[in-house]
Coordinates of C-alpha atoms in Angstrom, one line a residue:
M1 CA 96.5 32.8 306.3
L2 CA 99.7 34.5 308.2
A3 CA 102.0 31.6 307.0
A4 CA 100.8 32.4 303.3
L5 CA 101.2 36.2 303.9
M6 CA 104.9 35.7 304.8
Q7 CA 105.7 33.9 301.9
R8 CA 105.9 37.4 300.1
Q9 CA 108.0 39.2 302.6
R10 CA 110.9 38.3 304.9
G11 CA 109.2 36.5 307.5
V12 CA 110.4 36.4 311.1
C13 CA 108.5 34.2 313.5
V14 CA 108.6 34.6 317.3
A15 CA 107.6 31.4 318.9
G16 CA 107.5 29.8 322.5
M17 CA 105.4 29.2 325.3
H18 CA 106.1 32.4 327.1
G19 CA 107.4 35.9 326.1
K20 CA 105.9 35.9 322.4
T21 CA 103.8 39.1 322.4
T22 CA 106.5 40.8 324.1
T23 CA 109.4 39.7 322.1
S24 CA 107.5 40.4 318.8
A25 CA 106.3 43.5 319.9
L26 CA 109.7 44.9 320.8
L27 CA 111.1 43.5 317.4
G28 CA 108.5 45.1 315.5
F29 CA 108.9 48.5 317.3
A30 CA 112.5 48.4 317.2
L31 CA 112.6 47.9 313.1
E32 CA 110.0 50.8 312.6
R33 CA 112.4 53.1 314.7
L34 CA 115.3 51.6 312.4
Q35 CA 113.3 53.0 309.7
A36 CA 112.9 49.5 308.1
R37 CA 109.2 49.7 307.6
P38 CA 108.1 46.1 308.8
S39 CA 105.2 44.3 308.7
Y40 CA 103.7 42.8 311.9
A41 CA 101.2 40.7 313.3
I42 CA 101.0 40.9 317.1
G43 CA 98.6 38.7 319.2
A44 CA 97.5 41.6 321.6
L45 CA 97.0 45.5 321.8
V46 CA 100.5 47.3 322.2
P47 CA 100.3 51.1 322.7
Q48 CA 103.6 51.7 320.9
L49 CA 102.2 49.8 317.7
E50 CA 99.2 50.8 316.5
P51 CA 97.5 49.0 314.8
H52 CA 98.7 45.6 316.2
A53 CA 98.8 44.3 312.9
R54 CA 100.1 46.0 309.7
F55 CA 101.0 44.8 305.9
T56 CA 103.6 47.0 304.2
P57 CA 103.5 46.3 300.6
H58 CA 106.3 44.9 299.1
S59 CA 108.0 47.1 296.5
A60 CA 110.9 47.1 293.8
L61 CA 113.2 48.8 296.3
C62 CA 112.0 47.1 299.5
T63 CA 110.9 43.6 300.9
P64 CA 109.9 44.2 304.1
H65 CA 110.4 42.1 307.2
F66 CA 107.1 40.4 308.3
V67 CA 107.2 39.9 312.3
V68 CA 104.6 37.3 313.3
E69 CA 103.9 36.1 316.9
A70 CA 103.6 32.3 316.0
D71 CA 101.2 30.4 317.9
E72 CA 101.7 26.6 318.9
S73 CA 98.5 26.0 320.7
D74 CA 96.9 24.1 317.8
G75 CA 99.4 22.7 316.0
T76 CA 99.9 25.2 313.0
L77 CA 103.5 26.1 314.2
G78 CA 104.9 23.7 311.8
E79 CA 103.0 25.4 308.8
F80 CA 105.3 28.6 308.8
R81 CA 108.1 28.7 306.6
P82 CA 109.7 31.8 307.9
E83 CA 113.1 33.4 306.7
H84 CA 114.3 33.8 310.3
A85 CA 112.8 32.5 313.7
I86 CA 113.5 33.3 317.3
V87 CA 112.4 30.6 319.8
L88 CA 112.0 31.7 323.4
N89 CA 111.2 28.5 325.5
V90 CA 109.3 25.2 325.2
D91 CA 107.0 23.7 328.1
A92 CA 104.5 21.1 328.7
E93 CA 101.5 23.1 327.8
H94 CA 98.5 22.9 325.5
L95 CA 98.1 19.0 326.4
D96 CA 94.6 19.3 325.3
Y97 CA 96.1 19.2 321.9
Y98 CA 99.4 17.6 322.1
A99 CA 99.8 14.1 323.6
N100 CA 102.5 15.0 325.6
L101 CA 105.8 17.1 326.0
E102 CA 107.7 14.9 323.4
A103 CA 104.9 15.7 320.9
V104 CA 105.2 19.5 321.5
C105 CA 108.9 19.4 321.2
R106 CA 108.4 17.7 317.8
E107 CA 106.0 20.5 316.7
F108 CA 109.1 23.0 317.5
Q109 CA 111.7 20.7 315.7
T110 CA 109.5 20.6 312.6
F111 CA 109.1 24.8 312.9
A112 CA 112.9 24.9 313.1
E113 CA 113.4 22.5 310.2
H114 CA 111.1 24.9 308.0
T115 CA 113.3 28.1 309.0
R116 CA 115.4 28.9 306.2
G117 CA 117.7 31.3 307.9
L118 CA 118.6 32.4 311.3
L119 CA 117.6 30.3 314.0
I120 CA 117.9 31.9 317.5
F121 CA 117.1 30.2 320.7
C122 CA 117.4 30.6 324.3
A123 CA 120.3 29.2 325.9
D124 CA 118.8 29.0 329.3
D125 CA 116.2 26.5 328.3
P126 CA 117.8 23.2 328.3
R127 CA 115.1 21.5 326.2
L128 CA 115.7 24.0 323.2
A129 CA 119.7 23.4 323.8
E130 CA 119.0 19.8 323.2
L131 CA 116.7 20.3 320.3
F132 CA 119.0 22.7 318.5
A133 CA 122.4 21.6 319.8
K134 CA 123.1 19.8 316.3
R135 CA 121.5 22.4 314.2
S136 CA 124.4 24.1 312.0
G137 CA 124.4 27.8 312.4
A138 CA 122.0 28.3 315.2
I139 CA 122.4 31.2 317.6
S140 CA 121.8 31.5 321.3
F141 CA 121.0 34.2 323.8
G142 CA 120.8 34.1 327.4
F143 CA 122.6 34.1 330.7
N144 CA 124.1 30.7 330.0
P145 CA 128.0 31.5 329.8
L146 CA 128.0 29.5 326.5
A147 CA 125.3 31.7 324.8
T148 CA 126.3 33.4 321.7
Y149 CA 125.0 36.4 323.2
R150 CA 125.4 36.5 326.7
I151 CA 123.7 38.9 329.0
E152 CA 125.3 40.3 331.9
L153 CA 123.1 42.6 333.8
K154 CA 124.3 46.0 335.1
A155 CA 124.0 46.9 339.1
G156 CA 121.8 49.6 340.0
P157 CA 123.0 53.0 341.7
A158 CA 123.9 52.1 345.0
G159 CA 122.4 53.7 348.1
T160 CA 119.2 55.1 346.1
Q161 CA 116.4 56.2 348.7
T162 CA 113.9 57.1 346.2
P163 CA 112.3 54.8 343.5
D164 CA 113.6 56.2 339.9
P165 CA 110.3 58.0 338.5
Q166 CA 111.2 56.4 335.0
P167 CA 112.7 52.8 336.1
E168 CA 114.8 51.1 333.2
T169 CA 117.1 47.9 333.3
G170 CA 120.8 48.2 332.0
F171 CA 122.4 45.0 330.7
D172 CA 125.6 44.3 328.4
L173 CA 125.7 41.9 325.6
W174 CA 128.9 39.9 325.0
H175 CA 129.4 38.3 321.7
A176 CA 132.3 36.7 319.8
G177 CA 134.9 37.0 322.8
G178 CA 134.0 40.6 323.3
R179 CA 131.5 43.0 324.8
L180 CA 129.0 43.8 322.1
G181 CA 127.6 46.9 323.9
G182 CA 125.5 48.3 326.7
F183 CA 121.7 48.4 326.3
T184 CA 118.8 49.7 328.2
T185 CA 115.1 48.7 328.2
Q186 CA 112.0 50.3 330.2
L187 CA 111.1 46.7 330.6
L188 CA 111.6 45.0 333.9
G189 CA 112.9 41.7 335.1
E190 CA 115.4 39.2 333.7
K191 CA 112.7 37.7 331.4
N192 CA 112.3 40.8 329.7
V193 CA 115.9 41.4 329.4
S194 CA 116.1 38.0 327.9
N195 CA 113.4 38.9 325.4
C196 CA 115.3 42.0 324.4
A197 CA 118.5 40.0 323.9
A198 CA 116.6 37.9 321.4
A199 CA 115.5 40.9 319.5
I200 CA 118.9 42.3 319.7
A201 CA 120.7 39.5 318.6
L202 CA 118.7 39.1 315.5
L203 CA 118.9 42.7 314.6
H204 CA 122.8 42.5 314.9
Q205 CA 122.8 39.4 312.8
L206 CA 120.6 41.2 310.1
G207 CA 123.4 43.8 310.0
F208 CA 121.9 46.8 311.9
P209 CA 124.6 48.9 313.7
T210 CA 124.8 48.2 317.6
A211 CA 124.4 51.9 318.5
D212 CA 121.1 52.1 316.3
I213 CA 119.7 48.7 317.9
A214 CA 120.6 50.3 321.3
K215 CA 118.5 53.2 320.7
A216 CA 115.9 51.4 319.1
I217 CA 114.8 49.3 322.0
A218 CA 115.7 51.9 324.9

């Protein structure tokens, strides 16, 4: 059903074993704050996105992005034909359906082959790096020094004795040999920073200004 609906819009699939809900919700939220009027289908209730699924009708003036949390558990991932895709990780999961890890990887490879435009993947996952190493134009993100969008965490304030009532995580992204910009998120932990970097990389590739992206994800 979702795969069919996406054909009428600019489909963006977020795939992977872990982090799909966070990343797809963040991307939908950011596109909303960037006034792009996205459609989205998120696999959990997200307070910042109510409802957690929305379809914005196509118009002569606008073909909305449709952000979908794409599930891999039942072998339907390869049915999606997105315009763009983010792949976060791949692991030996759902082995009640897949015969082994190699079968899981083949499903993700098929999904990547069906992606018409940008394929953005985590460079910190060695299996993804191997799967997509030969794909022309694939874009990576992560802490890996070779990532297309490289994350560098900012150090917290020194000597702080009391907890911050509104904690946040600061980080820089480096791209094309230079610093793309500084970003903050209310999400905590390196994994969530990586999820943010995935969304930022896609938004930057779509042409949104860096300063606007930083405000949208903060």
